[in-house]
Amino acid sequence: METRLGKALFRYRWFYLMMLPGLLYYLIYHYVPMGGLIIAFKDYNLSKGIWGSEWVGFKHFQTIFGSPYFYEIMRNTVVLSVYRIVFNMLPDVLLALMLNEVRKMWFKRVIQTLTYGPYFLSWVIVYGLAFAFLSQDSGIVNYFIRELGGEPINFLANNDTFRSILVSTDIWKNTGFGAIIYLAALATINQELYDAAVVDGAGRWRQLWHVTLPGIRDVFILLLILKIGTILDAGFDQVFIFLNARVYEVGDIIDTWVFRRGLEQLEFSIAIAMNLFKSVIGFILVIGANKLAKKFGGSGIW
């Protein structure tokens, strides 16, 4: 057995050598830092270091779960994440399906460029554009509202509109890029399946339902499982930039709360404890979603 393993390692040594940088990256930047999770169980002090800090067990978890803001930030995080899953994945699929039906390649390329271009903009720029349109004093939308005799609305500081703004700007920014994955999946569908469907008398809608959608089902399920696993990550970059004190009730999420407690108030143990809690929940959700996907006929991740 050992001889066979040694021969295999020698035979494919160049492949293993090419894998080495990637393995080292994950080892150094993803696995070694996991040792810092012990901070969640200690009263971490910068001057004493990790090993010199006092061991407090589950004290910080009790502090988190006993916080009056815990259920509010959990609710906001889950709601925003569900909105992202529902309203982000469907536009990705729809755009990919529409582009797949376009026969003029120059037109297809133009639409692709226009739709995935916003993905490369930072959230700071996106917020600047949103502010230019939705600002209460100088926004274009409120300008027309005033011209029509209405009262200006502070969209960016309104509990009723804040989540809608987050979701809509996220759709605008990421839909084009997300469609690329489905376009790649559509390109792998065997053309003979479409030819067979035409012979059987299937029109475009029947081909879409019986050939195209089943062809991208596994990719959709894979992305859905990954998104479910990160359901407690509601998009820190975007929310942190758009968030203000007036909309904490509907917009404050776990990551923004951790940022304030961990970096602004230097409560590192609290921040690590919350992130450990998020990781455990995410792991459970990925396992559960994968099992459900297999139960209903999907391929799952493994």
Coordinates of C-alpha atoms in Angstrom, one line a residue:
M1 CA 0.0 0.0 0.0
E2 CA 2.8 2.4 1.0
T3 CA 4.7 1.5 -2.1
R4 CA 1.7 2.1 -4.3
L5 CA 1.1 5.5 -2.7
G6 CA 4.7 6.5 -3.1
K7 CA 4.6 5.6 -6.8
A8 CA 1.5 7.6 -7.3
L9 CA 3.0 10.6 -5.5
F10 CA 6.2 10.3 -7.6
R11 CA 4.2 9.9 -10.8
Y12 CA 2.0 12.9 -10.3
R13 CA 4.7 15.0 -8.4
W14 CA 4.4 18.0 -10.8
F15 CA 0.6 18.1 -10.3
Y16 CA 1.0 18.1 -6.5
L17 CA 3.7 20.7 -6.8
M18 CA 1.3 23.0 -8.7
M19 CA -1.3 22.4 -6.0
L20 CA 1.2 23.4 -3.2
P21 CA 0.8 27.2 -3.5
G22 CA -3.0 26.9 -3.2
L23 CA -2.8 24.5 -0.3
L24 CA -0.3 26.7 1.5
Y25 CA -2.6 29.7 1.0
Y26 CA -5.6 28.0 2.6
L27 CA -3.4 26.5 5.4
I28 CA -1.8 29.9 6.3
Y29 CA -4.8 32.2 5.8
H30 CA -7.8 30.0 6.5
Y31 CA -6.8 27.2 8.8
V32 CA -4.0 28.5 11.0
P33 CA -6.1 31.6 12.0
M34 CA -8.8 29.3 13.3
G35 CA -6.7 28.9 16.4
G36 CA -7.7 32.4 17.3
L37 CA -11.2 31.2 18.0
I38 CA -10.0 30.4 21.5
I39 CA -10.4 34.2 22.1
A40 CA -14.2 33.6 22.2
F41 CA -13.7 31.7 25.4
K42 CA -11.3 34.1 27.0
D43 CA -11.5 37.7 28.4
Y44 CA -9.0 38.8 25.7
N45 CA -6.5 41.5 26.7
L46 CA -4.1 43.0 24.2
S47 CA -1.3 43.4 26.7
K48 CA -1.6 39.9 28.0
G49 CA -2.0 38.2 24.6
I50 CA -4.1 35.2 23.8
W51 CA -2.5 32.7 26.2
G52 CA -2.2 35.1 29.1
S53 CA -5.8 36.3 29.0
E54 CA -8.2 34.9 31.5
W55 CA -10.4 31.9 30.6
V56 CA -14.1 32.7 31.0
G57 CA -15.8 29.8 29.2
F58 CA -19.2 30.7 27.7
K59 CA -19.5 34.1 29.3
H60 CA -19.3 36.0 26.0
F61 CA -21.9 33.8 24.4
Q62 CA -24.2 34.5 27.4
T63 CA -23.6 38.2 26.9
I64 CA -24.5 38.0 23.2
F65 CA -27.6 35.9 23.6
G66 CA -28.7 38.1 26.6
S67 CA -28.2 41.4 24.7
P68 CA -31.5 43.3 24.0
Y69 CA -30.3 43.8 20.4
F70 CA -29.6 40.2 19.6
Y71 CA -33.0 39.2 18.3
E72 CA -33.3 42.5 16.4
I73 CA -30.0 42.1 14.6
M74 CA -30.7 38.4 14.0
R75 CA -34.1 39.2 12.5
N76 CA -32.6 42.0 10.2
T77 CA -29.8 39.7 9.1
V78 CA -32.0 36.8 8.2
V79 CA -34.6 39.0 6.5
L80 CA -32.1 40.8 4.4
S81 CA -30.4 37.5 3.5
V82 CA -33.6 35.8 2.5
Y83 CA -34.5 38.9 0.3
R84 CA -31.1 38.6 -1.3
I85 CA -31.6 34.9 -2.1
V86 CA -35.1 35.3 -3.5
F87 CA -34.7 38.5 -5.4
N88 CA -31.1 38.1 -6.5
M89 CA -31.0 34.5 -7.8
L90 CA -34.1 34.8 -10.0
P91 CA -32.9 37.9 -11.9
D92 CA -29.6 36.1 -12.5
V93 CA -31.4 33.2 -14.1
L94 CA -33.9 35.3 -16.0
L95 CA -31.1 37.5 -17.5
A96 CA -29.1 34.4 -18.5
L97 CA -32.1 32.8 -20.1
M98 CA -32.9 36.0 -22.1
L99 CA -29.3 36.4 -23.2
N100 CA -29.2 32.8 -24.3
E101 CA -32.1 33.4 -26.7
V102 CA -30.4 36.4 -28.3
R103 CA -29.0 35.5 -31.8
K104 CA -27.3 38.8 -32.6
M105 CA -23.9 38.4 -31.0
W106 CA -23.0 42.1 -31.1
F107 CA -26.2 42.9 -29.2
K108 CA -25.6 40.1 -26.7
R109 CA -22.1 41.4 -26.0
V110 CA -23.4 45.0 -25.5
I111 CA -26.1 43.9 -23.0
Q112 CA -23.6 41.7 -21.1
T113 CA -21.2 44.6 -20.8
L114 CA -23.8 47.0 -19.6
T115 CA -25.3 44.6 -17.1
Y116 CA -22.1 43.2 -15.5
G117 CA -20.2 46.5 -15.6
P118 CA -21.8 47.7 -12.2
Y119 CA -20.3 44.7 -10.5
F120 CA -16.9 46.3 -10.6
L121 CA -18.1 49.5 -8.9
S122 CA -17.4 49.8 -5.2
W123 CA -20.3 50.2 -2.8
V124 CA -19.1 53.7 -2.0
I125 CA -19.7 54.7 -5.6
V126 CA -23.1 52.9 -5.6
Y127 CA -24.1 54.7 -2.5
G128 CA -23.0 58.0 -4.1
L129 CA -25.3 57.2 -7.1
A130 CA -28.2 56.2 -4.7
F131 CA -27.7 59.5 -2.8
A132 CA -27.8 61.5 -6.0
F133 CA -31.1 60.0 -6.8
L134 CA -32.8 59.6 -3.4
S135 CA -31.4 62.4 -1.2
Q136 CA -34.2 64.3 0.5
D137 CA -32.7 67.7 -0.3
S138 CA -31.0 67.3 -3.7
G139 CA -32.1 63.9 -5.0
I140 CA -33.5 63.7 -8.5
V141 CA -36.5 61.6 -7.3
N142 CA -37.5 64.1 -4.6
Y143 CA -37.1 66.9 -7.2
F144 CA -39.8 65.4 -9.3
I145 CA -41.9 64.8 -6.1
R146 CA -41.7 68.5 -5.2
E147 CA -42.5 69.5 -8.8
L148 CA -45.7 67.4 -8.6
G149 CA -46.7 69.1 -5.4
G150 CA -45.7 66.3 -3.0
E151 CA -43.6 66.3 0.2
P152 CA -40.0 65.0 -0.2
I153 CA -39.2 61.6 1.3
N154 CA -36.0 60.8 3.1
F155 CA -35.6 57.4 1.4
L156 CA -32.2 56.6 2.8
A157 CA -33.3 57.2 6.4
N158 CA -36.7 55.7 6.2
N159 CA -37.5 52.3 7.8
D160 CA -40.1 51.6 5.2
T161 CA -37.8 52.0 2.2
F162 CA -34.3 51.1 3.5
R163 CA -34.4 47.4 2.9
S164 CA -35.9 47.9 -0.6
I165 CA -33.0 50.2 -1.5
L166 CA -30.5 47.7 -0.3
V167 CA -32.1 44.9 -2.3
S168 CA -32.6 46.9 -5.5
T169 CA -29.1 48.3 -5.5
D170 CA -27.7 44.8 -4.9
I171 CA -29.7 43.5 -7.8
W172 CA -28.5 46.3 -10.1
K173 CA -24.8 45.8 -9.1
N174 CA -24.6 42.0 -9.1
T175 CA -27.2 40.5 -11.5
G176 CA -25.1 40.8 -14.6
F177 CA -22.1 39.1 -13.0
G178 CA -24.3 36.4 -11.5
A179 CA -25.8 35.6 -14.9
I180 CA -22.3 34.7 -16.2
I181 CA -22.4 31.5 -14.2
Y182 CA -25.7 30.4 -15.7
L183 CA -24.6 31.3 -19.2
A184 CA -21.6 29.0 -18.7
A185 CA -24.0 26.3 -17.5
L186 CA -26.3 26.9 -20.5
A187 CA -23.3 26.5 -22.9
T188 CA -22.7 23.0 -21.6
I189 CA -26.2 21.7 -22.5
N190 CA -26.0 19.2 -25.4
Q191 CA -27.4 20.8 -28.5
E192 CA -28.8 17.4 -29.6
L193 CA -31.3 17.7 -26.8
Y194 CA -32.8 20.8 -28.4
D195 CA -32.7 19.0 -31.8
A196 CA -34.6 16.1 -30.3
A197 CA -37.1 18.4 -28.7
V198 CA -37.7 20.1 -32.1
V199 CA -38.3 16.7 -33.8
D200 CA -40.9 15.9 -31.1
G201 CA -42.7 19.2 -31.9
A202 CA -41.6 21.2 -28.9
G203 CA -41.7 25.0 -29.3
R204 CA -39.4 27.5 -27.6
W205 CA -41.3 27.4 -24.3
R206 CA -41.4 23.7 -24.2
Q207 CA -37.6 23.6 -24.9
L208 CA -37.1 26.0 -22.1
W209 CA -39.1 24.0 -19.6
H210 CA -37.9 20.5 -20.5
V211 CA -34.3 21.1 -21.7
T212 CA -32.9 24.5 -20.6
L213 CA -34.1 24.7 -17.0
P214 CA -33.2 21.0 -16.2
G215 CA -29.8 21.8 -17.7
I216 CA -29.1 24.6 -15.2
R217 CA -30.9 23.0 -12.2
D218 CA -27.7 21.5 -10.6
V219 CA -25.9 24.9 -10.8
F220 CA -28.9 26.7 -9.3
I221 CA -29.1 24.2 -6.4
L222 CA -25.3 24.5 -5.8
L223 CA -25.5 28.3 -5.6
L224 CA -28.6 28.1 -3.4
I225 CA -26.9 25.8 -0.9
L226 CA -23.9 28.1 -0.8
K227 CA -26.1 31.1 -0.2
I228 CA -28.1 29.3 2.5
G229 CA -24.8 28.5 4.2
T230 CA -24.0 32.3 4.3
I231 CA -27.5 33.4 5.4
L232 CA -26.0 35.2 8.4
D233 CA -23.8 37.2 6.1
A234 CA -26.1 39.9 4.9
G235 CA -23.5 41.9 3.0
F236 CA -21.4 43.9 5.4
D237 CA -19.9 46.3 2.9
Q238 CA -23.1 47.5 1.5
V239 CA -25.1 47.7 4.7
F240 CA -22.2 49.4 6.6
I241 CA -22.0 52.1 3.9
F242 CA -25.8 52.7 3.6
L243 CA -26.6 52.3 7.3
N244 CA -27.4 55.3 9.5
A245 CA -28.7 55.7 13.0
R246 CA -32.3 56.3 11.9
V247 CA -32.6 52.9 10.3
Y248 CA -30.9 50.7 12.9
E249 CA -34.3 49.1 13.6
V250 CA -34.5 47.5 10.2
G251 CA -30.9 47.7 8.9
D252 CA -28.5 46.8 11.7
I253 CA -27.2 43.3 11.1
I254 CA -24.8 41.0 12.9
D255 CA -21.7 42.2 11.0
T256 CA -22.3 45.9 11.7
W257 CA -23.0 45.1 15.3
V258 CA -19.8 43.1 15.6
F259 CA -17.8 45.9 13.9
R260 CA -19.0 48.4 16.5
R261 CA -18.4 46.1 19.5
G262 CA -15.2 44.5 18.2
L263 CA -13.3 47.3 16.6
E264 CA -14.9 50.5 17.9
Q265 CA -15.3 49.4 21.5
L266 CA -12.3 46.9 21.3
E267 CA -14.4 44.0 22.7
F268 CA -12.6 41.4 20.6
S269 CA -13.9 38.4 22.5
I270 CA -17.5 39.4 21.9
A271 CA -16.8 39.8 18.2
I272 CA -15.0 36.4 17.9
A273 CA -17.8 34.7 19.8
M274 CA -20.4 36.1 17.5
N275 CA -18.5 35.0 14.4
L276 CA -18.0 31.5 15.9
F277 CA -21.8 31.4 16.4
K278 CA -22.3 32.4 12.8
S279 CA -19.9 29.8 11.5
V280 CA -21.6 27.0 13.4
I281 CA -25.0 28.0 12.2
G282 CA -23.7 28.3 8.6
F283 CA -22.1 24.8 8.8
I284 CA -25.4 23.3 10.0
L285 CA -27.4 25.1 7.3
V286 CA -25.0 23.9 4.5
I287 CA -25.3 20.3 5.8
G288 CA -29.0 20.5 6.0
A289 CA -29.5 22.2 2.6
N290 CA -27.2 19.6 1.0
K291 CA -29.2 16.7 2.4
L292 CA -32.5 18.3 1.3
A293 CA -31.1 18.9 -2.2
K294 CA -30.2 15.2 -2.6
K295 CA -33.5 14.1 -1.1
F296 CA -35.4 16.0 -3.8
G297 CA -33.3 14.8 -6.7
G298 CA -30.5 17.3 -6.8
S299 CA -26.8 16.5 -6.9
G300 CA -25.8 18.6 -3.8
I301 CA -22.3 19.7 -3.2
W302 CA -20.9 16.3 -2.2

